[in-house]
Amino acid sequence: MTDTIIAGDVLRSYIERIERLEEEKAGIADLIREIFAEAKGNGFDTAVMRQILKIRKMDPHDVAEKDELLDLYRQAIGMPVG
Amino acid sequence: MTDTIIAGDVLRSYIERIERLEEEKAGIADLIREIFAEAKGNGFDTAVMRQILKIRKMDPHDVAEKDELLDLYRQAIGMPVG
Amino acid sequence: MTDTIIAGDVLRSYIERIERLEEEKAGIADLIREIFAEAKGNGFDTAVMRQILKIRKMDPHDVAEKDELLDLYRQAIGMPVG
Amino acid sequence: MTDTIIAGDVLRSYIERIERLEEEKAGIADLIREIFAEAKGNGFDTAVMRQILKIRKMDPHDVAEKDELLDLYRQAIGMPVG
DNA sequence: CTGCCATTTTACCGGC
DNA sequence: GCCGGTAAAATGGCAG
């Protein structure tokens, strides 16, 4: 009996803590979006910026590997590698 | 020349600010994951918890959408909305 | 060597089949757009039409989801589902 | 009176034609997904395949431009261009 | 040309 | 630890 009530409280606590953190997370996502908007307003290409961020996050070895693979595939189907 | 250098500083600043915020965001995601893990350890079903969170987030939006929908149907059959 | 050539043929085949299908898909999207345009020309509100389509697509799914949700809530408070 | 009935039939016709086409479109999307799955099963990297498809769809001039921009940005923030 | 909506891509989580 | 499916974010395209 009491178990159910207590479990309910615990569950609600979990739920509310998660909701609070998700709000924080959303707030940070907003800030990031604002920075992209500002960068765009100053003439930067946000797609290229995202690419830069992705590369910096990746293991350099993996980057090289993917690049090689792309070249390999392009050659394999007879596309100029550029 | 100088243009490039200055733009480089600005760009680097944008990139680093974004990376910093993304780290924060990832940290919060970790905290959320920990709460789920703790809840799971205490016997709660995380799928159920995720559903509850989803509903609590969606419901107000859903209500608005249903209202809008009703109006749209009334339009569709040629009934005045007011 | 030969491996690369053969793999190249296979890869090119995949790529071209996908491109062909994507063209078909785009063609169908065009037809859909034409129907909307025709409907609009005949005085129908395309926004309303899109809402109707959305609802007709979502409703069965939505019903199932609500049922599932009810079960989940019963679990959450420790009630047997059956 | 009759107008409403007729309009209703016309609207339903539009809706059903669109739904039919959307089904076809979804069917084609399934086929594309299957090809990717098959390619993956044969050891191809689908992410790289998608990149190939994107490049082939883009104007070659735009591709070169984006590449140059990426290099420029990398230099500007002091990243090795690779 | 701006906002909106569909599609696509990415990250995440649970199962094997 | 990978892999498949699922939900969130982002990109692109279209109507207005």
Tab-separated table of C-alpha atoms (C1' of nucleotides) in Angstrom:
chain	number	residue	atom	x	y	z
A	1	MET	CA	0.000	0.000	0.000
A	2	THR	CA	2.446	2.515	1.273
A	3	ASP	CA	4.855	1.055	-1.216
A	4	THR	CA	2.780	2.324	-4.071
A	5	ILE	CA	2.587	5.795	-2.623
A	6	ILE	CA	6.305	5.938	-1.958
A	7	ALA	CA	7.101	4.526	-5.375
A	8	GLY	CA	4.856	7.184	-6.866
A	9	ASP	CA	6.781	9.910	-5.066
A	10	VAL	CA	10.088	8.480	-6.147
A	11	LEU	CA	8.893	8.204	-9.711
A	12	ARG	CA	7.613	11.760	-9.697
A	13	SER	CA	10.943	12.904	-8.350
A	14	TYR	CA	12.808	11.181	-11.144
A	15	ILE	CA	10.448	12.615	-13.726
A	16	GLU	CA	10.766	16.130	-12.411
A	17	ARG	CA	14.539	16.013	-12.138
A	18	ILE	CA	14.724	14.834	-15.726
A	19	GLU	CA	12.338	17.518	-16.895
A	20	ARG	CA	14.424	20.174	-15.185
A	21	LEU	CA	17.577	18.937	-16.880
A	22	GLU	CA	15.869	18.748	-20.235
A	23	GLU	CA	14.888	22.376	-19.891
A	24	GLU	CA	18.507	23.291	-19.226
A	25	LYS	CA	19.557	21.289	-22.221
A	26	ALA	CA	17.020	23.048	-24.412
A	27	GLY	CA	18.259	26.397	-23.142
A	28	ILE	CA	21.791	25.552	-24.172
A	29	ALA	CA	20.584	24.400	-27.568
A	30	ASP	CA	18.973	27.827	-27.937
A	31	LEU	CA	22.255	29.531	-27.170
A	32	ILE	CA	24.013	27.452	-29.780
A	33	ARG	CA	21.381	28.346	-32.319
A	34	GLU	CA	21.847	32.017	-31.501
A	35	ILE	CA	25.572	31.793	-32.118
A	36	PHE	CA	24.968	30.206	-35.512
A	37	ALA	CA	22.496	32.960	-36.317
A	38	GLU	CA	24.985	35.624	-35.314
A	39	ALA	CA	27.731	33.979	-37.375
A	40	LYS	CA	25.400	33.821	-40.350
A	41	GLY	CA	24.578	37.490	-39.870
A	42	ASN	CA	28.303	38.198	-40.082
A	43	GLY	CA	28.583	36.384	-43.376
A	44	PHE	CA	29.791	32.972	-42.322
A	45	ASP	CA	28.471	29.833	-43.955
A	46	THR	CA	26.915	27.838	-41.151
A	47	ALA	CA	26.933	24.574	-43.091
A	48	VAL	CA	30.686	24.831	-43.421
A	49	MET	CA	30.950	25.745	-39.737
A	50	ARG	CA	29.018	22.605	-38.853
A	51	GLN	CA	31.370	20.604	-41.002
A	52	ILE	CA	34.335	22.102	-39.158
A	53	LEU	CA	32.758	21.210	-35.818
A	54	LYS	CA	32.120	17.673	-36.978
A	55	ILE	CA	35.698	17.211	-38.160
A	56	ARG	CA	37.099	18.588	-34.916
A	57	LYS	CA	34.943	16.190	-32.963
A	58	MET	CA	36.034	13.194	-35.010
A	59	ASP	CA	39.175	11.198	-34.462
A	60	PRO	CA	41.668	12.542	-37.063
A	61	HIS	CA	42.425	8.996	-38.072
A	62	ASP	CA	38.761	8.365	-38.803
A	63	VAL	CA	38.572	11.574	-40.810
A	64	ALA	CA	41.435	10.430	-43.011
A	65	GLU	CA	39.832	7.029	-43.367
A	66	LYS	CA	36.484	8.441	-44.483
A	67	ASP	CA	38.214	10.762	-46.927
A	68	GLU	CA	40.132	7.878	-48.413
A	69	LEU	CA	36.999	5.820	-48.663
A	70	LEU	CA	35.190	8.637	-50.437
A	71	ASP	CA	38.031	8.951	-52.942
A	72	LEU	CA	38.063	5.210	-53.401
A	73	TYR	CA	34.338	5.099	-54.098
A	74	ARG	CA	34.568	8.030	-56.486
A	75	GLN	CA	37.326	6.299	-58.410
A	76	ALA	CA	35.477	3.008	-58.331
A	77	ILE	CA	32.456	4.475	-60.105
A	78	GLY	CA	34.550	6.621	-62.397
A	79	MET	CA	33.875	9.987	-60.799
A	80	PRO	CA	36.615	12.596	-60.971
A	81	VAL	CA	38.111	12.968	-57.510
A	82	GLY	CA	38.397	16.739	-57.819
B	1	MET	CA	45.461	39.503	-45.245
B	2	THR	CA	44.413	41.220	-42.105
B	3	ASP	CA	40.842	40.515	-43.031
B	4	THR	CA	41.516	36.839	-43.019
B	5	ILE	CA	43.306	36.985	-39.696
B	6	ILE	CA	40.545	38.943	-38.026
B	7	ALA	CA	37.835	36.787	-39.578
B	8	GLY	CA	39.805	33.782	-38.377
B	9	ASP	CA	39.703	35.048	-34.815
B	10	VAL	CA	36.003	35.692	-35.025
B	11	LEU	CA	35.353	32.324	-36.572
B	12	ARG	CA	37.506	30.537	-34.018
B	13	SER	CA	35.610	32.319	-31.291
B	14	TYR	CA	32.283	31.136	-32.677
B	15	ILE	CA	33.558	27.604	-33.047
B	16	GLU	CA	34.959	27.464	-29.549
B	17	ARG	CA	31.884	28.965	-27.946
B	18	ILE	CA	29.752	26.390	-29.684
B	19	GLU	CA	32.054	23.565	-28.672
B	20	ARG	CA	31.938	24.735	-25.081
B	21	LEU	CA	28.162	24.799	-25.096
B	22	GLU	CA	27.989	21.405	-26.727
B	23	GLU	CA	30.121	20.018	-23.941
B	24	GLU	CA	27.745	21.464	-21.394
B	25	LYS	CA	24.866	19.978	-23.262
B	26	ALA	CA	26.547	16.594	-23.324
B	27	GLY	CA	27.196	16.873	-19.590
B	28	ILE	CA	23.528	17.438	-18.936
B	29	ALA	CA	22.648	14.512	-21.166
B	30	ASP	CA	24.948	12.412	-19.003
B	31	LEU	CA	23.119	13.498	-15.866
B	32	ILE	CA	19.827	12.559	-17.434
B	33	ARG	CA	21.207	9.176	-18.393
B	34	GLU	CA	22.381	8.644	-14.825
B	35	ILE	CA	18.924	9.366	-13.463
B	36	PHE	CA	17.427	6.826	-15.846
B	37	ALA	CA	20.044	4.310	-14.773
B	38	GLU	CA	19.300	4.948	-11.112
B	39	ALA	CA	15.564	4.631	-11.700
B	40	LYS	CA	16.111	1.419	-13.575
B	41	GLY	CA	18.249	0.130	-10.712
B	42	ASN	CA	15.325	0.834	-8.406
B	43	GLY	CA	12.996	-1.226	-10.535
B	44	PHE	CA	11.348	1.395	-12.702
B	45	ASP	CA	10.745	0.744	-16.357
B	46	THR	CA	12.565	3.418	-18.324
B	47	ALA	CA	10.346	2.965	-21.368
B	48	VAL	CA	7.350	3.828	-19.218
B	49	MET	CA	9.180	6.819	-17.809
B	50	ARG	CA	10.045	8.034	-21.296
B	51	GLN	CA	6.405	7.730	-22.316
B	52	ILE	CA	5.311	9.737	-19.309
B	53	LEU	CA	7.844	12.439	-20.122
B	54	LYS	CA	6.711	12.514	-23.721
B	55	ILE	CA	3.072	12.877	-22.781
B	56	ARG	CA	3.710	15.597	-20.220
B	57	LYS	CA	5.598	17.486	-22.888
B	58	MET	CA	3.143	16.908	-25.709
B	59	ASP	CA	-0.202	17.276	-24.082
B	60	PRO	CA	-0.672	21.054	-24.126
B	61	HIS	CA	0.479	21.188	-27.703
B	62	ASP	CA	-1.781	18.319	-28.550
B	63	VAL	CA	-4.820	20.049	-27.126
B	64	ALA	CA	-4.145	23.157	-29.185
B	65	GLU	CA	-3.731	21.015	-32.258
B	66	LYS	CA	-7.015	19.237	-31.708
B	67	ASP	CA	-8.805	22.552	-31.327
B	68	GLU	CA	-7.260	23.847	-34.498
B	69	LEU	CA	-8.216	20.635	-36.190
B	70	LEU	CA	-11.839	20.975	-35.228
B	71	ASP	CA	-11.916	24.435	-36.771
B	72	LEU	CA	-10.320	23.104	-39.922
B	73	TYR	CA	-12.916	20.392	-40.282
B	74	ARG	CA	-15.670	22.929	-39.829
B	75	GLN	CA	-14.134	24.945	-42.620
B	76	ALA	CA	-13.814	21.845	-44.747
B	77	ILE	CA	-17.529	21.191	-44.594
B	78	GLY	CA	-18.389	24.855	-45.028
B	79	MET	CA	-19.527	25.617	-41.481
B	80	PRO	CA	-18.693	28.986	-39.983
B	81	VAL	CA	-16.040	28.583	-37.300
B	82	GLY	CA	-17.301	31.171	-34.811
C	1	MET	CA	42.795	-4.765	-58.891
C	2	THR	CA	40.015	-6.821	-60.310
C	3	ASP	CA	38.306	-6.641	-56.991
C	4	THR	CA	38.195	-2.891	-57.261
C	5	ILE	CA	36.791	-3.005	-60.755
C	6	ILE	CA	34.083	-5.474	-59.875
C	7	ALA	CA	33.238	-3.649	-56.670
C	8	GLY	CA	33.074	-0.500	-58.742
C	9	ASP	CA	30.459	-2.023	-60.985
C	10	VAL	CA	28.425	-3.175	-58.039
C	11	LEU	CA	28.710	0.178	-56.358
C	12	ARG	CA	27.796	2.052	-59.520
C	13	SER	CA	24.789	-0.195	-59.905
C	14	TYR	CA	23.607	0.602	-56.378
C	15	ILE	CA	24.152	4.317	-56.898
C	16	GLU	CA	22.334	4.394	-60.196
C	17	ARG	CA	19.418	2.333	-58.959
C	18	ILE	CA	19.035	4.710	-56.031
C	19	GLU	CA	19.254	7.746	-58.272
C	20	ARG	CA	16.622	6.289	-60.554
C	21	LEU	CA	14.275	5.655	-57.648
C	22	GLU	CA	14.870	9.111	-56.278
C	23	GLU	CA	13.853	10.559	-59.600
C	24	GLU	CA	10.652	8.542	-59.507
C	25	LYS	CA	10.018	9.748	-56.009
C	26	ALA	CA	10.536	13.347	-57.090
C	27	GLY	CA	8.175	12.787	-60.008
C	28	ILE	CA	5.461	11.597	-57.677
C	29	ALA	CA	6.047	14.569	-55.425
C	30	ASP	CA	5.472	16.741	-58.474
C	31	LEU	CA	2.171	15.016	-59.186
C	32	ILE	CA	1.081	15.613	-55.621
C	33	ARG	CA	2.010	19.260	-55.914
C	34	GLU	CA	-0.040	19.508	-59.104
C	35	ILE	CA	-3.090	18.108	-57.375
C	36	PHE	CA	-2.742	20.656	-54.609
C	37	ALA	CA	-2.418	23.385	-57.204
C	38	GLU	CA	-5.536	22.176	-58.998
C	39	ALA	CA	-7.462	21.984	-55.744
C	40	LYS	CA	-6.364	25.470	-54.858
C	41	GLY	CA	-7.473	26.665	-58.284
C	42	ASN	CA	-10.895	25.223	-57.512
C	43	GLY	CA	-11.121	27.175	-54.295
C	44	PHE	CA	-9.973	24.635	-51.723
C	45	ASP	CA	-7.708	25.635	-48.889
C	46	THR	CA	-4.541	23.557	-49.175
C	47	ALA	CA	-3.642	24.072	-45.533
C	48	VAL	CA	-6.934	22.468	-44.554
C	49	MET	CA	-6.305	19.652	-47.014
C	50	ARG	CA	-2.874	19.032	-45.560
C	51	GLN	CA	-4.350	18.907	-42.078
C	52	ILE	CA	-6.949	16.402	-43.186
C	53	LEU	CA	-4.272	14.231	-44.754
C	54	LYS	CA	-2.158	14.433	-41.637
C	55	ILE	CA	-5.035	13.425	-39.420
C	56	ARG	CA	-6.125	10.545	-41.615
C	57	LYS	CA	-2.571	9.268	-41.513
C	58	MET	CA	-2.011	9.780	-37.813
C	59	ASP	CA	-5.256	8.739	-36.273
C	60	PRO	CA	-4.911	4.945	-36.222
C	61	HIS	CA	-1.407	5.299	-34.931
C	62	ASP	CA	-2.553	7.796	-32.371
C	63	VAL	CA	-5.281	5.508	-31.082
C	64	ALA	CA	-2.827	2.670	-30.646
C	65	GLU	CA	-0.475	4.994	-28.853
C	66	LYS	CA	-3.151	6.156	-26.458
C	67	ASP	CA	-4.056	2.570	-25.633
C	68	GLU	CA	-0.457	1.720	-25.036
C	69	LEU	CA	-0.182	4.784	-22.866
C	70	LEU	CA	-3.062	3.746	-20.701
C	71	ASP	CA	-1.369	0.421	-20.095
C	72	LEU	CA	1.847	2.186	-19.282
C	73	TYR	CA	0.178	4.376	-16.712
C	74	ARG	CA	-1.378	1.341	-15.106
C	75	GLN	CA	2.051	-0.189	-14.872
C	76	ALA	CA	3.456	3.035	-13.484
C	77	ILE	CA	1.098	2.952	-10.546
C	78	GLY	CA	1.529	-0.760	-10.061
C	79	MET	CA	-1.799	-1.957	-11.401
C	80	PRO	CA	-1.953	-5.192	-13.336
C	81	VAL	CA	-2.621	-4.477	-16.995
C	82	GLY	CA	-4.911	-7.357	-17.764
D	1	MET	CA	-26.886	22.596	-50.783
D	2	THR	CA	-25.883	20.475	-53.705
D	3	ASP	CA	-22.811	22.586	-53.944
D	4	THR	CA	-21.647	21.337	-50.601
D	5	ILE	CA	-22.204	17.725	-51.547
D	6	ILE	CA	-20.382	18.076	-54.824
D	7	ALA	CA	-17.554	20.019	-53.209
D	8	GLY	CA	-17.285	17.259	-50.637
D	9	ASP	CA	-16.927	14.649	-53.380
D	10	VAL	CA	-14.338	16.702	-55.175
D	11	LEU	CA	-12.403	17.250	-51.965
D	12	ARG	CA	-12.531	13.568	-51.124
D	13	SER	CA	-11.282	12.772	-54.611
D	14	TYR	CA	-8.322	15.105	-54.201
D	15	ILE	CA	-7.545	13.670	-50.795
D	16	GLU	CA	-7.677	10.104	-52.006
D	17	ARG	CA	-5.579	10.767	-55.095
D	18	ILE	CA	-2.943	12.382	-52.917
D	19	GLU	CA	-3.044	9.525	-50.447
D	20	ARG	CA	-2.556	7.057	-53.239
D	21	LEU	CA	0.461	8.923	-54.544
D	22	GLU	CA	1.912	9.226	-51.073
D	23	GLU	CA	1.685	5.485	-50.709
D	24	GLU	CA	3.586	5.047	-53.954
D	25	LYS	CA	6.167	7.493	-52.729
D	26	ALA	CA	6.550	5.600	-49.477
D	27	GLY	CA	6.903	2.367	-51.432
D	28	ILE	CA	9.757	3.831	-53.429
D	29	ALA	CA	11.396	5.072	-50.259
D	30	ASP	CA	11.233	1.503	-48.994
D	31	LEU	CA	12.959	0.231	-52.112
D	32	ILE	CA	15.718	2.783	-51.647
D	33	ARG	CA	16.129	1.695	-48.058
D	34	GLU	CA	16.396	-1.907	-49.179
D	35	ILE	CA	19.141	-1.069	-51.631
D	36	PHE	CA	21.114	0.666	-48.911
D	37	ALA	CA	20.623	-2.348	-46.675
D	38	GLU	CA	21.812	-4.681	-49.408
D	39	ALA	CA	24.843	-2.499	-50.080
D	40	LYS	CA	25.641	-2.461	-46.389
D	41	GLY	CA	25.322	-6.238	-46.302
D	42	ASN	CA	27.901	-6.376	-49.068
D	43	GLY	CA	30.348	-4.309	-47.097
D	44	PHE	CA	29.760	-0.830	-48.483
D	45	ASP	CA	29.739	2.196	-46.221
D	46	THR	CA	26.295	3.720	-46.667
D	47	ALA	CA	27.322	7.075	-45.230
D	48	VAL	CA	29.941	7.401	-47.939
D	49	MET	CA	27.398	6.264	-50.521
D	50	ARG	CA	25.056	9.026	-49.388
D	51	GLN	CA	27.891	11.497	-49.715
D	52	ILE	CA	28.506	10.309	-53.264
D	53	LEU	CA	24.844	10.727	-54.107
D	54	LYS	CA	24.821	14.216	-52.664
D	55	ILE	CA	27.896	15.245	-54.628
D	56	ARG	CA	26.457	13.851	-57.858
D	57	LYS	CA	23.287	15.813	-57.273
D	58	MET	CA	25.134	19.062	-56.635
D	59	ASP	CA	26.395	21.434	-59.274
D	60	PRO	CA	30.130	20.632	-59.668
D	61	HIS	CA	30.906	24.301	-59.375
D	62	ASP	CA	29.130	24.481	-56.023
D	63	VAL	CA	31.011	21.431	-54.843
D	64	ALA	CA	34.337	23.089	-55.599
D	65	GLU	CA	33.159	26.252	-53.912
D	66	LYS	CA	32.171	24.472	-50.714
D	67	ASP	CA	35.451	22.603	-50.663
D	68	GLU	CA	37.381	25.825	-51.031
D	69	LEU	CA	35.352	27.449	-48.311
D	70	LEU	CA	36.018	24.553	-45.981
D	71	ASP	CA	39.762	24.814	-46.616
D	72	LEU	CA	39.604	28.556	-46.104
D	73	TYR	CA	37.823	28.178	-42.771
D	74	ARG	CA	40.222	25.503	-41.635
D	75	GLN	CA	43.172	27.727	-42.426
D	76	ALA	CA	41.491	30.707	-40.797
D	77	ILE	CA	41.213	28.946	-37.457
D	78	GLY	CA	44.592	27.280	-37.786
D	79	MET	CA	43.405	23.757	-38.512
D	80	PRO	CA	45.622	21.609	-40.706
D	81	VAL	CA	43.926	21.208	-44.058
D	82	GLY	CA	44.930	17.576	-44.366
E	1	DC	C1'	11.919	36.459	-49.266
E	2	DT	C1'	10.396	34.677	-45.173
E	3	DG	C1'	8.380	31.310	-42.593
E	4	DC	C1'	6.740	26.729	-42.666
E	5	DC	C1'	6.723	21.918	-43.583
E	6	DA	C1'	8.680	17.599	-45.369
E	7	DT	C1'	12.609	15.038	-45.697
E	8	DT	C1'	16.919	13.838	-44.290
E	9	DT	C1'	20.438	13.261	-41.157
E	10	DT	C1'	22.161	12.560	-36.612
E	11	DA	C1'	22.251	10.825	-31.871
E	12	DC	C1'	20.314	7.766	-28.692
E	13	DC	C1'	18.634	3.705	-26.407
E	14	DG	C1'	17.517	-1.066	-25.774
E	15	DG	C1'	18.239	-5.874	-27.394
E	16	DC	C1'	21.406	-9.735	-28.913
F	1	DG	C1'	30.056	-4.115	-28.384
F	2	DC	C1'	27.291	-3.902	-32.587
F	3	DC	C1'	23.069	-3.212	-34.757
F	4	DG	C1'	18.518	-2.109	-35.491
F	5	DG	C1'	14.921	0.895	-34.704
F	6	DT	C1'	13.330	5.310	-32.700
F	7	DA	C1'	13.207	10.280	-31.492
F	8	DA	C1'	15.455	14.956	-32.110
F	9	DA	C1'	17.830	18.298	-35.017
F	10	DA	C1'	18.915	20.325	-39.315
F	11	DT	C1'	18.625	20.919	-44.061
F	12	DG	C1'	16.191	21.885	-48.206
F	13	DG	C1'	12.087	23.122	-50.799
F	14	DC	C1'	7.704	25.202	-51.323
F	15	DA	C1'	3.733	28.132	-50.525
F	16	DG	C1'	2.440	32.573	-49.507
